[in-house]
XYZ file of C-alpha atoms in Angstrom:
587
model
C 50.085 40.825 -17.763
C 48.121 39.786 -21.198
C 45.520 41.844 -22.903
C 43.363 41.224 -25.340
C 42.417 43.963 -28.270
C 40.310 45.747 -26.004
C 42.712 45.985 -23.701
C 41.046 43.991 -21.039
C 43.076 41.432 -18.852
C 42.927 37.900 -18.331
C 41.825 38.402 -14.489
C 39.029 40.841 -15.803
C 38.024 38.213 -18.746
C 37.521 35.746 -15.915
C 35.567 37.992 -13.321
C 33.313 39.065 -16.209
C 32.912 35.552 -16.958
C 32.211 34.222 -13.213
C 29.849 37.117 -12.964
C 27.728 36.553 -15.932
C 27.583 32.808 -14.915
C 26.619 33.590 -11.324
C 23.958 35.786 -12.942
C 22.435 32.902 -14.878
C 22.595 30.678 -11.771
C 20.281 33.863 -9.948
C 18.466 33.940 -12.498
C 17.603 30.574 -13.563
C 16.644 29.283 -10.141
C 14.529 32.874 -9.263
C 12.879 31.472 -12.312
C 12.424 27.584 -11.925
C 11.582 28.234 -8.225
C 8.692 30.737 -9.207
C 6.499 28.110 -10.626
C 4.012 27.938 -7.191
C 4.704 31.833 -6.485
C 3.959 32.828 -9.667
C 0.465 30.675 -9.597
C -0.341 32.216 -5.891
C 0.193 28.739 -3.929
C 2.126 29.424 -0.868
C 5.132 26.668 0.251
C 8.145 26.323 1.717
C 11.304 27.757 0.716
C 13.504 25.619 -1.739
C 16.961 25.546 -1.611
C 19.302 25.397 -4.928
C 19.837 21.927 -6.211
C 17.803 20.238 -3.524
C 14.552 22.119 -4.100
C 12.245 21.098 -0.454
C 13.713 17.211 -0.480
C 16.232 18.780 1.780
C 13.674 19.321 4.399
C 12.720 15.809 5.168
C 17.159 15.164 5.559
C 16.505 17.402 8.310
C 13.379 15.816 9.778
C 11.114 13.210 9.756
C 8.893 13.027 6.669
C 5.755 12.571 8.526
C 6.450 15.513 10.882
C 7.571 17.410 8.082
C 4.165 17.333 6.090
C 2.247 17.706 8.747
C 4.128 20.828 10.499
C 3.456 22.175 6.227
C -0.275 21.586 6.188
C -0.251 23.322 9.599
C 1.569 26.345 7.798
C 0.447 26.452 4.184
C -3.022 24.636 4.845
C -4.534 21.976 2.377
C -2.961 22.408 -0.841
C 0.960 24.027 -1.707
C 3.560 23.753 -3.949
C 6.704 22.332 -3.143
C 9.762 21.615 -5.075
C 11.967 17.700 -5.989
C 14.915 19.367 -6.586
C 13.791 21.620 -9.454
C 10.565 19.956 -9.945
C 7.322 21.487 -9.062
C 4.937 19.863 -7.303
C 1.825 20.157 -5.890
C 0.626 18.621 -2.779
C -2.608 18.518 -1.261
C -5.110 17.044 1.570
C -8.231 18.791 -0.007
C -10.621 16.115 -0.813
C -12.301 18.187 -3.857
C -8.793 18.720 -5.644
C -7.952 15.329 -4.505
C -11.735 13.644 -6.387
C -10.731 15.722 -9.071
C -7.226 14.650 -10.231
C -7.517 10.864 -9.374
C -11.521 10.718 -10.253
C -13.315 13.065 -12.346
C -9.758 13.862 -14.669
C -8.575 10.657 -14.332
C -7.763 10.769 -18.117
C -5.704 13.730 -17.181
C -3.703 11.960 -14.394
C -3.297 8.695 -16.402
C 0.390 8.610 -14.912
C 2.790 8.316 -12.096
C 6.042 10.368 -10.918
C 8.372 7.315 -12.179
C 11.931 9.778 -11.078
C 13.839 6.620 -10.602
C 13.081 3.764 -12.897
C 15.581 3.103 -15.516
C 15.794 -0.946 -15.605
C 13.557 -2.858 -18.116
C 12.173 -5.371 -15.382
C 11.014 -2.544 -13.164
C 9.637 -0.353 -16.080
C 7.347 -2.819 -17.317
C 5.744 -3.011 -13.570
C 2.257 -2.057 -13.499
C 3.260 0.910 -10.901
C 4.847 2.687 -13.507
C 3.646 2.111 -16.737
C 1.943 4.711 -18.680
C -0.994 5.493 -21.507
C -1.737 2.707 -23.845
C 0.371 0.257 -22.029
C -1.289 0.744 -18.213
C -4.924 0.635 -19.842
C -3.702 -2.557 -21.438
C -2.157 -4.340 -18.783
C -4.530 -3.617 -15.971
C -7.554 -5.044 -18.469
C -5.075 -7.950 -18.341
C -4.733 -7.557 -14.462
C -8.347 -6.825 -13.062
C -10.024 -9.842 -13.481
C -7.402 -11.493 -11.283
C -8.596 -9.783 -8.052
C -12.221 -9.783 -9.052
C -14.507 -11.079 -5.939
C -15.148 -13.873 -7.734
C -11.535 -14.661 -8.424
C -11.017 -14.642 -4.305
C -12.748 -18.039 -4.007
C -9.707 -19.839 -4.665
C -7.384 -18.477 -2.146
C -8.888 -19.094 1.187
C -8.168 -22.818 1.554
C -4.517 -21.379 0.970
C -4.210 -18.127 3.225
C -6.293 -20.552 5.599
C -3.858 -23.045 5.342
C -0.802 -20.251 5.999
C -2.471 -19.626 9.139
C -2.214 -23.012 10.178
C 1.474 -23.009 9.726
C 1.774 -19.742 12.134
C -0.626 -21.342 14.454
C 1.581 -24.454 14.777
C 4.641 -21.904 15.598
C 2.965 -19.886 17.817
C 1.194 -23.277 19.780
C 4.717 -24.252 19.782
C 6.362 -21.619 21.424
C 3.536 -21.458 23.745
C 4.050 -24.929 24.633
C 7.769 -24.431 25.246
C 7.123 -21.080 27.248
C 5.047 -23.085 29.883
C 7.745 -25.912 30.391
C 9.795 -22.650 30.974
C 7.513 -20.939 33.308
C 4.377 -22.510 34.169
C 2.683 -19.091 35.401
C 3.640 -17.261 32.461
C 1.629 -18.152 29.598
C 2.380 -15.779 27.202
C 5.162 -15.697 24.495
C 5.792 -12.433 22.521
C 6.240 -11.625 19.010
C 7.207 -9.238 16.612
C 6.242 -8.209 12.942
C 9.147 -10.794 11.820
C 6.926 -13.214 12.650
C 3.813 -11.962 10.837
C 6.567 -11.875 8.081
C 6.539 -15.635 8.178
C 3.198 -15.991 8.136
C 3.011 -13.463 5.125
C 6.134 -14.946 3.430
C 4.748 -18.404 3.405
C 1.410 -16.815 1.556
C 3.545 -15.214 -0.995
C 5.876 -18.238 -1.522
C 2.799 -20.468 -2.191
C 0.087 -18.146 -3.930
C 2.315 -15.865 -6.436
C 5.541 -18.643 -6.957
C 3.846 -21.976 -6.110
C 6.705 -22.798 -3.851
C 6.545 -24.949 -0.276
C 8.856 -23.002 2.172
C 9.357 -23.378 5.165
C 9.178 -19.648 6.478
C 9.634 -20.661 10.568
C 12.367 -23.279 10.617
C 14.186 -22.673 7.449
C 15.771 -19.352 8.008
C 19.019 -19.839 6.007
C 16.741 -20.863 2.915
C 16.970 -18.269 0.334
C 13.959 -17.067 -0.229
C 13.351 -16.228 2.966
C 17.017 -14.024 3.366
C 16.133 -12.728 -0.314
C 12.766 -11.513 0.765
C 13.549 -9.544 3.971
C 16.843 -8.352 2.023
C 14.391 -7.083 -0.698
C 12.115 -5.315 1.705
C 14.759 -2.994 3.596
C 15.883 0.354 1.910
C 19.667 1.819 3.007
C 19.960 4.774 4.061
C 22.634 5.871 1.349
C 19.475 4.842 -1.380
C 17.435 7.497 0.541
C 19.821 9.985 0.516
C 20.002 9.629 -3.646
C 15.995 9.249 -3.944
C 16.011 12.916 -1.785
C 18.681 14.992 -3.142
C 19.741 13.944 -6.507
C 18.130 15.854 -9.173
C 15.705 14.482 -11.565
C 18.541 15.571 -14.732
C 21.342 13.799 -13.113
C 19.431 10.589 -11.873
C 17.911 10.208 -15.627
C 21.738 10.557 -16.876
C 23.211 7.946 -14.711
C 20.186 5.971 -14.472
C 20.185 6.343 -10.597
C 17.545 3.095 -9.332
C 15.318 3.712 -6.144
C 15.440 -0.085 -6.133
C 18.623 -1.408 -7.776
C 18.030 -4.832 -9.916
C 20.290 -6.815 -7.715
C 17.839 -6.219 -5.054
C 14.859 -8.151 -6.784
C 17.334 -10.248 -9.619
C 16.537 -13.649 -7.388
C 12.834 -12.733 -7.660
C 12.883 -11.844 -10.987
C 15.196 -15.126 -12.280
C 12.936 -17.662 -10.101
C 9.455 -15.943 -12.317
C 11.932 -16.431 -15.525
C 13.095 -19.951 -14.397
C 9.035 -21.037 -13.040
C 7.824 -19.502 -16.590
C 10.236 -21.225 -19.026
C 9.700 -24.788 -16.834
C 5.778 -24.389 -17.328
C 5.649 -23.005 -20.844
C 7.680 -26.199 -21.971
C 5.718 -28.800 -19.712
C 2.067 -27.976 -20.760
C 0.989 -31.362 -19.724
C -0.833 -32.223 -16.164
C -2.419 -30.479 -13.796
C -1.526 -26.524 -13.515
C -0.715 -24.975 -10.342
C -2.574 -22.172 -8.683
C -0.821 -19.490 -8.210
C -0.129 -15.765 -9.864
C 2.543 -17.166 -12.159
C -0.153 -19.342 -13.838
C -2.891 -16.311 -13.754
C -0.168 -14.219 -16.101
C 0.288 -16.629 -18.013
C -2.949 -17.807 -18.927
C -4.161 -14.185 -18.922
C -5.643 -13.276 -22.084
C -8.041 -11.051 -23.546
C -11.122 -12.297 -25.436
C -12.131 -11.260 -28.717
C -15.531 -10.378 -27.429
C -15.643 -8.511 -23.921
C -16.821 -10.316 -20.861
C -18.336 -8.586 -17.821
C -15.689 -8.868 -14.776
C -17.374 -7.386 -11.965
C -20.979 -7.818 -9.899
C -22.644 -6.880 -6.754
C -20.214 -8.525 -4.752
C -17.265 -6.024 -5.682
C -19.565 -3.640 -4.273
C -19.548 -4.773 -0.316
C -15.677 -3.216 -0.531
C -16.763 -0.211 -2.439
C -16.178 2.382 0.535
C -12.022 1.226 0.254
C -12.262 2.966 -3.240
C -14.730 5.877 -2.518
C -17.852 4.494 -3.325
C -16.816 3.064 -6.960
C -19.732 0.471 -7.123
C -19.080 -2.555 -9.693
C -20.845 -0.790 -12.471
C -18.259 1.997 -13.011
C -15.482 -0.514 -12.561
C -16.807 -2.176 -15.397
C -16.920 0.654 -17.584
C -13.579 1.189 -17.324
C -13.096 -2.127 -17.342
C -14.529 -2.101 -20.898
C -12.735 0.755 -21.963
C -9.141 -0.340 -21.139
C -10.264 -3.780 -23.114
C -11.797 -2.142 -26.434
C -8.723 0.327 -26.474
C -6.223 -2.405 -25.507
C -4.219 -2.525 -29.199
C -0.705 -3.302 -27.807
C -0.952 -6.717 -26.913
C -3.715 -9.489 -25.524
C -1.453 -11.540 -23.615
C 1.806 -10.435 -21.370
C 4.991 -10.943 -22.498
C 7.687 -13.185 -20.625
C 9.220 -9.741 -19.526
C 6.147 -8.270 -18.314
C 5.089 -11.572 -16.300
C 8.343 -11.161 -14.256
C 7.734 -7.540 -13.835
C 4.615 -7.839 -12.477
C 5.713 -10.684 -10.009
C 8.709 -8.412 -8.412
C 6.131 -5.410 -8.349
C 3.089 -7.597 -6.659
C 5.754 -8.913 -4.034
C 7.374 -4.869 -3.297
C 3.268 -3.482 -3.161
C 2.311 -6.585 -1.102
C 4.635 -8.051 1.048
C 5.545 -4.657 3.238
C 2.084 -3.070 3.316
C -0.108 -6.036 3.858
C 2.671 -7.611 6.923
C 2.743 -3.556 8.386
C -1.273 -3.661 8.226
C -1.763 -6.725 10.252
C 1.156 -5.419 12.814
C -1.096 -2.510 13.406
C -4.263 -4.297 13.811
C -2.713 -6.463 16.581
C -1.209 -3.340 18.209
C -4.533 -1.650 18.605
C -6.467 -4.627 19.661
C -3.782 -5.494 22.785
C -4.085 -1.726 23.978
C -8.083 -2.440 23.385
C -9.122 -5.764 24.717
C -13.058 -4.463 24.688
C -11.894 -4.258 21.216
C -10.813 -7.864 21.111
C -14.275 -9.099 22.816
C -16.117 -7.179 20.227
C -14.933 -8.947 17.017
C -14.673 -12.333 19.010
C -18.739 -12.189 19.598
C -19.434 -11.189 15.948
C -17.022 -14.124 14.924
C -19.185 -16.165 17.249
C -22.143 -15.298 16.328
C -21.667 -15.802 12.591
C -20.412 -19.025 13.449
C -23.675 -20.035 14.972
C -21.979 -20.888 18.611
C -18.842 -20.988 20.928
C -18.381 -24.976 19.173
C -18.446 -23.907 15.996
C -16.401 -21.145 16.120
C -13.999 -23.446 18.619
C -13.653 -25.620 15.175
C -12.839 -22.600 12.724
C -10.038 -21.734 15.025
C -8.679 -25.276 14.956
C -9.635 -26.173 11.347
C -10.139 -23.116 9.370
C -13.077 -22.866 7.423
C -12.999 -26.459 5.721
C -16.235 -26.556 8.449
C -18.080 -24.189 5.801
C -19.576 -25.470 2.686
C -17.321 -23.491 -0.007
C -14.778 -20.828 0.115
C -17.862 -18.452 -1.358
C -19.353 -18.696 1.757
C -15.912 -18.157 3.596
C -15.938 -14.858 1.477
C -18.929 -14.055 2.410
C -18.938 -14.444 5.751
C -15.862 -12.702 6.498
C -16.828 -9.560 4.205
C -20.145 -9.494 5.694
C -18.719 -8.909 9.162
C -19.545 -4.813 9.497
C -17.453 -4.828 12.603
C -14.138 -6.389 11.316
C -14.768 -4.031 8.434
C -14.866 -1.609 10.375
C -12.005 -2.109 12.510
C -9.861 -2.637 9.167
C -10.913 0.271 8.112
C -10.342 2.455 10.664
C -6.824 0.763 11.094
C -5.913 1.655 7.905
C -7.145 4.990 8.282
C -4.659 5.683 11.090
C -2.262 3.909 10.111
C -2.106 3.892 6.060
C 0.425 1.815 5.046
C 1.729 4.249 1.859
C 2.664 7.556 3.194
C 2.882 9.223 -0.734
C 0.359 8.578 -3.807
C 0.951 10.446 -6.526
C -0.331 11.582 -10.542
C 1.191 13.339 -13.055
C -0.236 15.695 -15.801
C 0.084 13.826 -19.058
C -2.584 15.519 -20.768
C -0.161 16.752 -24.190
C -1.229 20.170 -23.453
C -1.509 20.556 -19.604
C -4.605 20.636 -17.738
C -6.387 23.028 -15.342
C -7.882 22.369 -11.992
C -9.759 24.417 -9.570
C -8.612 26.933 -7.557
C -10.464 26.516 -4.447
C -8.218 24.563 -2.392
C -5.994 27.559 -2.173
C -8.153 30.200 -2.068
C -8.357 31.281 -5.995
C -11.612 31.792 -7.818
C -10.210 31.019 -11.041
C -8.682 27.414 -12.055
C -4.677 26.499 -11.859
C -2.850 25.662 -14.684
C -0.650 22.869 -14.742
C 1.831 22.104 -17.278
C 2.463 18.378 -18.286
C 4.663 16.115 -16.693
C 3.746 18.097 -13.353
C 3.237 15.537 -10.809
C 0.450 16.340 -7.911
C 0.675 14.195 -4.507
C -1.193 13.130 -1.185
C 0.376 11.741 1.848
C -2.734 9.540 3.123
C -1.370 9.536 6.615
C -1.931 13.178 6.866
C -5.280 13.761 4.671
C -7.076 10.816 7.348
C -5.789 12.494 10.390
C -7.123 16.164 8.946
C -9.760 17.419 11.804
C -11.507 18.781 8.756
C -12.693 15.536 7.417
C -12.308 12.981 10.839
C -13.582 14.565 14.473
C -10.620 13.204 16.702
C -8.463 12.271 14.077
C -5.621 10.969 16.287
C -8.409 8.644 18.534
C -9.373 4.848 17.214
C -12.980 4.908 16.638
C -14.317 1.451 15.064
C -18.022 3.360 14.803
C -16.931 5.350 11.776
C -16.847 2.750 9.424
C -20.161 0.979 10.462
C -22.462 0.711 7.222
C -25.041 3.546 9.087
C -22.301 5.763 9.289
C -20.060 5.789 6.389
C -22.258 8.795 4.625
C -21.092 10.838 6.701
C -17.314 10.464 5.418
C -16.931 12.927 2.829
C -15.745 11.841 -0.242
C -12.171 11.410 -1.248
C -10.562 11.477 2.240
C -10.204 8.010 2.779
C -7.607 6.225 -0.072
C -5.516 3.476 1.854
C -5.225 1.902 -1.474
C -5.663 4.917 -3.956
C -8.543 6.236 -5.415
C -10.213 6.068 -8.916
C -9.230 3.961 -11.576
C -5.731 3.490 -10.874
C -6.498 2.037 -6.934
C -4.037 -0.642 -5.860
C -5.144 -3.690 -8.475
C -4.689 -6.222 -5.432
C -7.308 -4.204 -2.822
C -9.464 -7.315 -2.720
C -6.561 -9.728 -2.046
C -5.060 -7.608 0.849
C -8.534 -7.053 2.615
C -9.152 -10.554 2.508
C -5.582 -11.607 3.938
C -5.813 -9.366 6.512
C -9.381 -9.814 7.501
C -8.602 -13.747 7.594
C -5.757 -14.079 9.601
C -6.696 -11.031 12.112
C -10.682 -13.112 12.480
C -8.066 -16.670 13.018
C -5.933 -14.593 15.363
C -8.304 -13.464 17.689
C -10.258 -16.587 17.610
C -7.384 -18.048 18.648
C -5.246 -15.845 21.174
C -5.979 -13.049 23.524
C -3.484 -10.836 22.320
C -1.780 -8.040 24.856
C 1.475 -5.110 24.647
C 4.476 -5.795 23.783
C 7.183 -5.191 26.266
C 8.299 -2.412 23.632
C 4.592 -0.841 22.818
C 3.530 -0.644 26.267
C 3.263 3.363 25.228
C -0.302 3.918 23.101
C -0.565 6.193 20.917
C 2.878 5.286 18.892
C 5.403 7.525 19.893
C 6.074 7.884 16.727
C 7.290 6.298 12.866
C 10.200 5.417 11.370
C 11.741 7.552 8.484
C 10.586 6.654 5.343
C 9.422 7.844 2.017
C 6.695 5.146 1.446
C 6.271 2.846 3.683
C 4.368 3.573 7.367
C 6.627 1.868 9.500
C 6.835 2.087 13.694
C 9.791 2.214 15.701
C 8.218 -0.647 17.745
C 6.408 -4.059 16.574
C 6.152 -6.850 19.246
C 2.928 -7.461 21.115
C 2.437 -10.428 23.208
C -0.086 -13.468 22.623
C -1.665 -16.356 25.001
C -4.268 -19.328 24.026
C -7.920 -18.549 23.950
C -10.002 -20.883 25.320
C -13.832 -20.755 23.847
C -15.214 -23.915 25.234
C -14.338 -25.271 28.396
C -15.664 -27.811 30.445
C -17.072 -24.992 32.779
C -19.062 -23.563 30.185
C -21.923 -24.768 27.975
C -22.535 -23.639 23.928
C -25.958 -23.391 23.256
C -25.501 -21.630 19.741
C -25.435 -18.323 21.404
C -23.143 -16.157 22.998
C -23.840 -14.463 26.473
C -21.508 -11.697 26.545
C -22.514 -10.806 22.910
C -21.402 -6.667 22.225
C -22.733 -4.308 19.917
C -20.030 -2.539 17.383
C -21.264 0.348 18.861
């Protein structure tokens, strides 16, 4: 046996040794999980390595969060493997971090983003370089800025129409007493793929027929996550995904996105001659900041206010101006950043905007009173049963500009409010987060968990809200669980308190593309029902959902397909005389 001068033993060296490292192990994770404890904020237990991520391995996120707001109430601390962070429903705390301390919260919890394509996205960029690209960005998705795109979206519509009339067609060759066919949130992918093929890349594709092309396989490649990626996104620690630079969303997944932007950009910045296309690859490129600032927003920003708590166009344009004056970095984007912002645009849009419209369709077959509702406002807007018989058929080239298209379709309080209240109950991002980049940390008030004085929070300490829980809190929503369209009626929205409703974020870093999205959705669901009387699903015959999918940012349900059949509005039965007889109130 071997001793040393102090006539200790290997074995005993070794003990000594495994006990003074099992000591430091105690001790440093009694320490790094004391952060919440040590501040008073209750939450669950973390376990070493894995911090709380482990949880949602052993559940369902969604019942997860809600079975902790349940326990811990509005606002707790819980733990991404050893980082601490706070989440909350309470609308105060919530007003405060993305609103009034904005400049506080400038940033987002980027764990997993590594590759120089995805860094440069607008999602995750940071200080200087956010300010600057979003006063690049804004004007894009001004109201004014919409006019352009509903000839296209209208046009989209067509193409689904055609499908759908198709099918139909087919169905009653098949089966002359069934005149239904049913469909599935694949097909509203088509219909949303063909938007995004022609508006951001300028491309022609034929989403229905030509499913081998590869766009199409790309893009529905692109929008599914494996299982073994969530797995690394919950447990692996923040140190060790940094070291091995771990990606939530590998490059291969969006390198045919990214190398059609690169191969569109290099093809149009060396043919400058001719007409320019329309679409977001043109917008980047010719984005450019003036020398002298030029008002972006009006009024008309202001009839979607109550999507972004009640920011009127004024206070956009403040900060507007201030991301301009400050913007030193650059006035135009680079090649890099142009394809970044492409792949990002198609990852925020494609998913949320197609899951959206699926839910919207799966609330109005359960509610065909529903369905008659918006059909009478459509109706009347349209000045008749004729006219509105010729919007179905021909879009709105019947209207005398796409401003009045825009109009028209925002002005409609109950398809704003049945949006609205969709995307209350079914918010299509189930995590929204900011992080502390204030150099010194910041402090925020204590009330949400009970403490008179404020909570200190160190930098780079991220604070989150899963919207899916904060606008089904009884608090804020009287029968959160129950569709009500009468919430979101102009008389009525005072009496939502502030900061509970954030389907596209709050403050000044809301999602960029808000206006697009609404005005997608609002389109095809007003062509849609014009069209087709839509009904369950043999698989959603079961209302409410049964439940969602697991996921860590996405809403998704286990079932999609709802069926559809032709709408008639004029027959030879029935006479249009401008006005509609079985007209219903929103209320």
């Amino acid at each position: 046996m071997t001793t040393n001068s102090l006539g200790l033993d290997a074995s005993g060296l070794l003990a000594g040794l495994a006990l003074v490292l099992t000591a430091a192990c105690v001790y440093f994770h009694l320490k790094a999980f004391s952060y919440w404890s040590s501040r008073g904020i209750r939450g669950p237990t973390p376990w070493p390595i894995f911090g709380t991520n482990i949880y949602y391995l052993l559940g369902n996120k969604l019942e997860v969060d809600t079975r902790w707001r349940k326990e811990f109430g509005k606002t707790y601390g819980i733990y991404e493997g050893y980082l601490p962070t706070l989440r909350t429903s309470d609308n105060e705390l919530i007003k405060s971090v993305f609103v009034k301390q904005h400049s506080s919260f400038t940033d987002r919890n980027n764990k997993f983003t590594h590759e120089p394509v995805q860094r440069s996205w607008l999602l995750w960029s940071d200080g200087e370089r956010w300010a600057n690209q979003r006063a690049l960005v804004s004007p894009m998705f001004s109201s004014a800025k919409m006019r352009p795109w509903v000839p296209l979206m209208s046009s989209c519509f067509d193409h689904f129409r055609t499908e759908v009339d198709s099918r139909l067609a087919k169905q009653k060759q098949k089966q002359k007493h069934d005149k239904n066919v049913t469909l599935n949130k694949t097909d509203l992918g088509c219909l949303l793929l063909d938007l995004i093929s022609s508006s951001f890349f300028g491309l022609r594709v034929d989403t229905y027929k030509d499913t081998t092309n590869e766009f199409l396989v790309q893009a529905r490649a692109f929008a599914k996550l494996t299982f073994a990626r969530f797995l690394g996104w919950l447990l692996l620690p923040r140190p060790v995904a940094r070291y091995f630079e771990y990606e939530l969303v590998p490059y291969k997944r969006y390198e045919y996105f990214d190398l059609l932007t690169k191969r569109i950009v290099e093809e149009r910045r060396t043919k400058r001659q001719g007409p320019q296309k329309q679409d977001f690859v043109q917008l980047f490129l010719d984005a450019k900041l003036p020398d002298s600032y030029e008002p972006v927003f009006n009024s008309d920003d202001d009839r979607e206010a109550h999507y972004n708590d009640q920011m009127k166009h004024e206070q956009l344009e403040e900060v507007q101006r201030g991301h301009a004056s400050g913007a030193r970095m650059f006035k135009k984007f680079t090649d890099l950043e142009i394809r970044g912002q492409m792949t990002f645009m198609f990852v925020a849009g494609f998913e949320t905007t197609t899951s959206t419209i699926n839910f919207c369709l799966y609330e109005l077959a359960h509610k065909p009173h529903l369905q008659q509702v918006l059909l009478d406002e459509l109706v009347t807007a349209f000045g008749g049963r004729k006219q509105a018989q010729e919007v179905a058929t021909r879009g709105f080239s019947s209207l005398r500009d796409n401003k009045e298209t825009i109009d028209l379709l925002v002005g409609l309080k109950c398809l704003d409010a049945f949006a609205s209240e969709t995307l209350r109950l079914y918010a299509p991002i189930i995590e929204v987060n900011r992080l502390v980049s204030e150099e010194g940390g910041v402090s925020i008030p204590g009330d949400s968990v009970g403490q008179s004085k404020p909570i200190y929070l160190e930098r780079g300490t991220p604070v989150s809200v899963n919207p899916f829980i904060l606008h089904r809190d009884d608090d804020y929503f009287p029968s959160p669980t129950e569709f009500q369209l009468d919430r979101f009626l102009p008389e009525n929205r005072d009496k939502i308190k502030g900061s509970t409703f954030m389907p596209f974020g709050l403050g000044p870093r809301h999602c960029v593309g808000m206006r697009f999205a609404l005005l997608s959705v609002k389109l095809i669901i007003a062509r849609t029902i014009l069209n087709y009387v839509i009904s369950p699903g043999p698989n959603t015959t079961i209302y409410p959902p049964a439940g969602f999918q697991q996921n860590f940012i996405f809403l998704l349900p286990h079932a999609n397909d709802f069926r559809v059949s032709s709408r008639v509005l004029i027959g030879d039965e029935e006479e249009d005389n401008g006005t509609d007889h079985h007209l219903s109130s929103c209320e």
